[in-house]
Structures are given as C-alpha cells and as structure tokens.
Tab-separated table of C-alpha atoms and ligand atoms in Angstrom:
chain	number	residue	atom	x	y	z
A	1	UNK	CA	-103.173	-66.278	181.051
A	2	UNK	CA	-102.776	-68.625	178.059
A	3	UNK	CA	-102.763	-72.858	179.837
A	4	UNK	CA	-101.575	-75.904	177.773
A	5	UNK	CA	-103.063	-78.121	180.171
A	6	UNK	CA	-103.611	-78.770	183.759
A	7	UNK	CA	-102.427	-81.849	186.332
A	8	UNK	CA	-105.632	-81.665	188.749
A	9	UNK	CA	-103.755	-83.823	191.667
A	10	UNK	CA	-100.037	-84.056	192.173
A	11	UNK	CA	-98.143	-85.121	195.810
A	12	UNK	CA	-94.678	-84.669	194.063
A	13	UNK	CA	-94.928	-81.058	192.652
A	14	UNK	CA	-95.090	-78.693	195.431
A	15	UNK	CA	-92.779	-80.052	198.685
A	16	UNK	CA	-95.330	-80.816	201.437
A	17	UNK	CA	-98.797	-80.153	199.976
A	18	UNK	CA	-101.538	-81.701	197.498
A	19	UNK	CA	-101.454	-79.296	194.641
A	20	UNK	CA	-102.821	-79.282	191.217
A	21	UNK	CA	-100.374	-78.063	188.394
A	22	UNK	CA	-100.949	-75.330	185.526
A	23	UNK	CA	-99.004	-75.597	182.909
A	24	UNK	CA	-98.880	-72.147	181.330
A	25	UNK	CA	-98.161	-72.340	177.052
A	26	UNK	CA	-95.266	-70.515	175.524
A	27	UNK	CA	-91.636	-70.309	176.090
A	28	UNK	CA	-88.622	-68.143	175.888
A	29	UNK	CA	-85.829	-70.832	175.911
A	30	UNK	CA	-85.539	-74.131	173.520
A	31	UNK	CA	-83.679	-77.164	175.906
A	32	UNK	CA	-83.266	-79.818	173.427
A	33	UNK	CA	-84.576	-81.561	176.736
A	34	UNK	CA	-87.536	-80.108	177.082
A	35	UNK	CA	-90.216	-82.703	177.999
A	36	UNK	CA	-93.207	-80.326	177.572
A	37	UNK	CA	-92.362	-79.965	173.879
A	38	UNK	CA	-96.455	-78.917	173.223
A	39	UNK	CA	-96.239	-76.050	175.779
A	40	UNK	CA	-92.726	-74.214	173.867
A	41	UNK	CA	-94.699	-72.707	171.031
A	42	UNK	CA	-96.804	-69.406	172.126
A	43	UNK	CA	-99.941	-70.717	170.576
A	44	UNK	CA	-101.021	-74.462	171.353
A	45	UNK	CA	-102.082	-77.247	168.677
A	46	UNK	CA	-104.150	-78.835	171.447
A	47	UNK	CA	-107.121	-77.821	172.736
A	48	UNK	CA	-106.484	-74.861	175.458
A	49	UNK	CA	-107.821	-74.589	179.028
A	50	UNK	CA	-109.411	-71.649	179.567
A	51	UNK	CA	-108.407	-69.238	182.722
A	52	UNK	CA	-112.599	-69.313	183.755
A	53	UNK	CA	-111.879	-73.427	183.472
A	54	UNK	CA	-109.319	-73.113	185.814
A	55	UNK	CA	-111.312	-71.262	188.323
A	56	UNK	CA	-113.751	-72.768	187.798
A	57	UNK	CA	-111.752	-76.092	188.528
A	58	UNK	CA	-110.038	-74.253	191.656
A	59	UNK	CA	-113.443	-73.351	193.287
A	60	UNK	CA	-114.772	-77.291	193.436
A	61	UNK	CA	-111.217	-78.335	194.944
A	62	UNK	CA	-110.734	-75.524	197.244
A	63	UNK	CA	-111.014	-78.551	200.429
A	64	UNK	CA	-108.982	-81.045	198.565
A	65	UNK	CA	-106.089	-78.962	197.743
A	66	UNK	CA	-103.177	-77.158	199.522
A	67	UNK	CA	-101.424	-75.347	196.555
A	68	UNK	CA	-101.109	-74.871	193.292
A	69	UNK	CA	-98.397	-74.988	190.887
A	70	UNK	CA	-97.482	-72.719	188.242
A	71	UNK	CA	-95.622	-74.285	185.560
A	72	UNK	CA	-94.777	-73.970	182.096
A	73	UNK	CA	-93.555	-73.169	179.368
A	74	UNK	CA	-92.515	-69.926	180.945
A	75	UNK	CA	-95.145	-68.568	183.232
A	76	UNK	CA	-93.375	-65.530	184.146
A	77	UNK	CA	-93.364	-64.548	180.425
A	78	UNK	CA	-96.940	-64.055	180.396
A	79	UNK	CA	-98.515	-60.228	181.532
A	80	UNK	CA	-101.131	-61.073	183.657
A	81	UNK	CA	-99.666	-63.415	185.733
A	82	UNK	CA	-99.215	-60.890	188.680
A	83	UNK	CA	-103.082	-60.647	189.151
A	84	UNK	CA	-103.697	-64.524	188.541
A	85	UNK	CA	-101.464	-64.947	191.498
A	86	UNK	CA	-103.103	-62.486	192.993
A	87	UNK	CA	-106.770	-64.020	192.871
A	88	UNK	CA	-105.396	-67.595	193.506
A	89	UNK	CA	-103.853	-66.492	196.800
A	90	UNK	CA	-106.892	-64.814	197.391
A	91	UNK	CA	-108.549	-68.142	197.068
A	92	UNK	CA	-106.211	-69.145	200.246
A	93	UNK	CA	-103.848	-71.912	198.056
A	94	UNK	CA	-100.132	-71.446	198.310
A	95	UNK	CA	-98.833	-70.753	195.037
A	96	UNK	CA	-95.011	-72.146	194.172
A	97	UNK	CA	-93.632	-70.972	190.588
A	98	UNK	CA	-91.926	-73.247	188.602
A	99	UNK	CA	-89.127	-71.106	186.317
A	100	UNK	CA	-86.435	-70.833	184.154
A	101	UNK	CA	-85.198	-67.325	185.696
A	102	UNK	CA	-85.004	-65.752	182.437
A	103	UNK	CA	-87.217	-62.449	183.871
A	104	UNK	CA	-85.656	-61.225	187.373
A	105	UNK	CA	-87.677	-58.126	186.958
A	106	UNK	CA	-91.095	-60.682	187.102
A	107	UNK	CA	-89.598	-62.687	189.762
A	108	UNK	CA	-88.846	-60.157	191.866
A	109	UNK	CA	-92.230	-58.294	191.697
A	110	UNK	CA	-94.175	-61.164	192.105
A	111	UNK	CA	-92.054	-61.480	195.468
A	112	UNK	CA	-92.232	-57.989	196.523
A	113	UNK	CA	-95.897	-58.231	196.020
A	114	UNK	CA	-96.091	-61.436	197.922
A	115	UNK	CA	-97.696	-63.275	195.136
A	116	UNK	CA	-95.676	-66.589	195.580
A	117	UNK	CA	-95.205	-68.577	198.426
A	118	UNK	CA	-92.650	-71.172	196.693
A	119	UNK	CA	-89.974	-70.584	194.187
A	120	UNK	CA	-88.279	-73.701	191.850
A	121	UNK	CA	-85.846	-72.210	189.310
A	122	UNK	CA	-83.919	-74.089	186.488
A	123	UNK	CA	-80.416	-73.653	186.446
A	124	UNK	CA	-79.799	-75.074	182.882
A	125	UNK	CA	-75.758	-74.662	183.666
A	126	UNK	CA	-73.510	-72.244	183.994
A	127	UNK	CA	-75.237	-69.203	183.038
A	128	UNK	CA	-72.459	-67.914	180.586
A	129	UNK	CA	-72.943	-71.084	178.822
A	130	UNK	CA	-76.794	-71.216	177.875
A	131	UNK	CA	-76.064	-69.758	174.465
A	132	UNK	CA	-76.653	-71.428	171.800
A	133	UNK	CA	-78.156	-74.582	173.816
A	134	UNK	CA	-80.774	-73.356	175.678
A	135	UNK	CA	-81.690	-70.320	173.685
A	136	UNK	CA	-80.030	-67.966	170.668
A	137	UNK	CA	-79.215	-65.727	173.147
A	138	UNK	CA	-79.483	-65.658	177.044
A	139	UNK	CA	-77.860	-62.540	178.885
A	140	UNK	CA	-76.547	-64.576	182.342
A	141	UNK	CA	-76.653	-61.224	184.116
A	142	UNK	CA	-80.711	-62.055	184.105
A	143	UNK	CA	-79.942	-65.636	185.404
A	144	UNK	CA	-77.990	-64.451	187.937
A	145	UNK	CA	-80.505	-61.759	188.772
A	146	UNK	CA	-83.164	-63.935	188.978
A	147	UNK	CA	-81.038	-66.599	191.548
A	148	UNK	CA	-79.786	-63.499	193.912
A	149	UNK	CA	-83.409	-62.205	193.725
A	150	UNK	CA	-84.882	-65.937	194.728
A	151	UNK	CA	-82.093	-66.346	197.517
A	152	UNK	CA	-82.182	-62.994	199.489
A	153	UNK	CA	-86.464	-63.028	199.210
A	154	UNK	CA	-86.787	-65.790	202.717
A	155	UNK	CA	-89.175	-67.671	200.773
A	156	UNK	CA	-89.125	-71.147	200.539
A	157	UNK	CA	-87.039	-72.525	197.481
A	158	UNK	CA	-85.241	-74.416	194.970
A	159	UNK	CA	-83.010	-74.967	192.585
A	160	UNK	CA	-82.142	-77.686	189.593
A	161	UNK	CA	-80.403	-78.872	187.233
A	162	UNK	CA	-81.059	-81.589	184.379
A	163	UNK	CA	-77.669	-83.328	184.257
A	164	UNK	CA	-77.279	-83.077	180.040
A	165	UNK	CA	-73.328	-83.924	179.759
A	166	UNK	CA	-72.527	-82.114	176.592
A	167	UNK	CA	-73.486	-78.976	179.187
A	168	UNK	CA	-73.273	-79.839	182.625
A	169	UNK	CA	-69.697	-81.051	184.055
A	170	UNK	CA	-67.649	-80.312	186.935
A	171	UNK	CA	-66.948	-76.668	185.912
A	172	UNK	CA	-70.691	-75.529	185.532
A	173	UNK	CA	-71.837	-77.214	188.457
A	174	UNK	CA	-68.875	-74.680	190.117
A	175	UNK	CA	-70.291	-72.152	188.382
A	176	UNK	CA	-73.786	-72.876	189.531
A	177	UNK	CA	-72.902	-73.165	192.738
A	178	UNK	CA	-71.389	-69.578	193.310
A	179	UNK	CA	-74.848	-68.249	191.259
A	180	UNK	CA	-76.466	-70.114	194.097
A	181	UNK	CA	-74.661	-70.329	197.363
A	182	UNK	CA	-76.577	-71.172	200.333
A	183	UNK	CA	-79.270	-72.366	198.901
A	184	UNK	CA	-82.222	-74.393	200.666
A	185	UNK	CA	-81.917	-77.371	198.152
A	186	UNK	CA	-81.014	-78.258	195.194
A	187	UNK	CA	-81.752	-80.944	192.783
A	188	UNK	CA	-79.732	-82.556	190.080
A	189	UNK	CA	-81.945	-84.112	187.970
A	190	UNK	CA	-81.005	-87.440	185.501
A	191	UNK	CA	-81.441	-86.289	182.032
A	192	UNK	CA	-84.371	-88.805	180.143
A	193	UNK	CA	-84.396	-88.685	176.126
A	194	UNK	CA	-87.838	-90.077	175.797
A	195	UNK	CA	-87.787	-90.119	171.279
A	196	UNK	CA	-90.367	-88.244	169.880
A	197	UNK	CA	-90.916	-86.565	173.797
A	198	UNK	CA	-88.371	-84.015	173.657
A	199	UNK	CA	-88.277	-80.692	171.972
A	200	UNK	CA	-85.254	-81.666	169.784
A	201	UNK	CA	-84.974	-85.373	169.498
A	202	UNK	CA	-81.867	-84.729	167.191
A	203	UNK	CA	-79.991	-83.076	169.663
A	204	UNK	CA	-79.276	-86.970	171.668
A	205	UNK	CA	-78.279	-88.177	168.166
A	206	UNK	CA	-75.804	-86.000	167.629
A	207	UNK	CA	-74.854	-84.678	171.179
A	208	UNK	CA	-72.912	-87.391	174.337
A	209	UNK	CA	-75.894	-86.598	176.412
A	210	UNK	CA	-75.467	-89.264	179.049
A	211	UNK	CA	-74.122	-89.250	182.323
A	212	UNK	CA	-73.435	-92.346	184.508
A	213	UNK	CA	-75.131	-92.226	188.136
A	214	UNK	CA	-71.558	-92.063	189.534
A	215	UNK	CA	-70.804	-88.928	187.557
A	216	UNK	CA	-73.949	-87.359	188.625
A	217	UNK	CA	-72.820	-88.114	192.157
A	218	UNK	CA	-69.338	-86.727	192.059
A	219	UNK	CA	-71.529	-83.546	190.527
A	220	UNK	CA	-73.887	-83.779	193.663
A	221	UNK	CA	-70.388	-83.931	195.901
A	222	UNK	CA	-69.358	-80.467	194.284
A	223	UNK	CA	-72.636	-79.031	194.458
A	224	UNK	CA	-72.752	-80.038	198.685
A	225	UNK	CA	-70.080	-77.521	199.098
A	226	UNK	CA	-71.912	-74.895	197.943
A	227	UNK	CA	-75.501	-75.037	199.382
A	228	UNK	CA	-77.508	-76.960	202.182
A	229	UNK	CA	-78.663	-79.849	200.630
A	230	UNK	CA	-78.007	-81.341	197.375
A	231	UNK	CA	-80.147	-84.172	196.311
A	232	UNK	CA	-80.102	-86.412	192.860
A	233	UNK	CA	-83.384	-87.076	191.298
A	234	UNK	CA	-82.953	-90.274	189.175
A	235	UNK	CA	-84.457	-91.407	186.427
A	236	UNK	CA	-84.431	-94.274	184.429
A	237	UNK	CA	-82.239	-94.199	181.172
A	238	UNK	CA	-84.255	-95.002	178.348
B	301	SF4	S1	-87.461	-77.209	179.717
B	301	SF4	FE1	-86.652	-75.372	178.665
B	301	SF4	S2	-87.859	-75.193	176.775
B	301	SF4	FE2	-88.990	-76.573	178.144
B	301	SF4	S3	-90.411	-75.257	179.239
B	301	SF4	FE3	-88.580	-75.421	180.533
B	301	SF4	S4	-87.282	-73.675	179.964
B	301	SF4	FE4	-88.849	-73.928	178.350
C-alpha cells in the first residue's frame, strides 16, 4: 500500500467510532474539487508513510481506537489492499472505505471477503455525466456497479455528493437517486473552493460553481424521495 499521510484521531470520519484515517496516494479521477490535491498523483512530493509505520502506529492505539478509515486518493485502486484489510481486521478495528466507486469488481470482493465493515461512496453526479469533469473517461456502468454492489451487500453505508452547480442540479440528483434508491443515508455536501487547495483552482474561475443553501435544500427535498435519509453537510463559502 502506497499512504500520503495519516489523521491519527478523528470523531467525524467513521459514524459512531474513534478512528484514525489513512489516506492512501494516487487517483483515478481529477474533481476540479478535489481537496486532497497532494494525494491525486501516483507518486507523492511529500514525505510517504510507510505501511510498517502504520502498523506500527495501529499496534500502540489498538485501546484508543474503534476503526479505521481508508481514504484516499483511490484506495481501491491499489493491489494489495485486500490483504491490508485483511490484517487490520485481524487487528479487531472496523474498517469503513472511503470511495469513488470507480472499481465494482474491488468493491465487491472486498465485501464478499468481508474485508469492510463500512462503505462511503462518492456520487460525483449523474454517472453519465462524469466525463470530461471528473475524469477523461468514466464508463457509468462501473458507477452503477459499484452503488448496486454497496446497496444489496447489508453493510452499513453511505452515499455523497459535493454540490458543484456547473454538475449537480435537479436532474442529476434524479439520476442519483435511481443509482441509489433506498439507501441508508446520504449526504449532500456544500462545495468549498479553498484557492491554491483544490486540484484545479481554474476550474471556479471559469466554471458557476456555487450553489445557495436554499438550492442545496430543494436538492436534499428530491434526494428524500429516493432514499432514507438525506442530510446537507454545510460548509462555509469562502
Ligand atoms: S475528490 Fe476526486 S480526485 Fe480527489 S481523491 Fe476523491 S475521487 Fe480522487
């Protein structure tokens, strides 16, 4: 496994437990939005934490923490992560996967083999519209996989979606919603352009990025329909 970094405490990341959060390095998609611009590129400029680290780390906090978080990046893009899920369930921490759904072969696998206890996916927005925004090319059948995979497993889940309004409106959030009917929860999340934080700062120059809190609502109020609880995570504009 190839980290960018590691959050050693978090009470926000995994619903209902102290976790830590590993942030695996490399990804398959580009959202302009991306906050973890460091953790895109397969290789790291930073220095990178080591998977013996990590254990390492795991082993002294084994009484302190419930879970752990596996975040990216793209985790599931990476070949080993199978047994690393493996050994830190062994450890007896509940392991919740943060992705972006891109590899429904790797989700599923990971919960045929029980290796997740926890799955968040992104749903960037409708899944026939990720191309050219969130990647050159995106085949929505894999989305869709991924979401149908996530919703018939029984495991505990989620689903969200960064409110960017050049890509999410009334129609996508339709969209979504049939990709992810019934769903446990979802989360619609207040899109922040932090300059110089984002992947591609040009993108909120040149793009109508913003949406007003009562747009995001009347999104939330068409996402309700569609699965059990629909919840707005706000942010403030900056
Ligand atoms: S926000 Fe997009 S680019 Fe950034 S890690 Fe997630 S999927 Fe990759």
């Amino acid at each position: 496994m190839i980290f960018g970094g590691i959050q050693k405490n978090s009470l926000i990341d995994y619903p209902s437990k102290v976790s830590c959060v590993l942030f695996t390095q490399g990804c398959n998609f580009r959202c302009p939005y991306c906050h973890n611009p460091q953790l895109v590129a397969s290789r790291s400029t930073r220095s990178p934490v080591f998977e013996q680290d990590v254990f390492a780390f795991l082993s002294k906090r084994k009484n302190w923490l419930d879970g752990v978080v596996i975040s990216g990046g793209e985790p599931t893009i990476q070949d080993d992560l199978f047994d690393f899920c493996g050994r830190i369930k062994d450890m007896g921490f509940a392991v919740k996967l943060d992705t972006n759904g891109s590899r429904p072969q790797v989700v599923e696998k990971l919960i045929r083999l029980k290796r997740v206890d926890y799955i968040a996916m992104d749903m960037k927005t409708d899944p026939d519209r990720y191309v050219p925004v969130i990647a050159k090319a995106v085949d929505p059948a894999l989305i869709r996989a991924s979401a149908h995979a996530i919703l018939a497993s029984g495991l505990a889940h989620e689903f969200r979606t960064t409110c960017v309004k050049s890509i999410v409106d009334a129609e996508s959030i339709r969209a979504i919603g049939v990709t992810i009917t019934g769903a446990v929860r979802y989360v619609l999340q207040q899109v922040q352009c932090l300059e110089g934080h984002v992947l591609n700062p040009n993108y909120f120059k040149t793009h109508d990025w913003h949406l007003d809190g009562e747009s995001i609502s009347a999104l939330r109020d068409i996402a309700a329909g569609f699965v059990e609880a629909c919840t707005i995570r706000w942010t403030k504009r900056v």
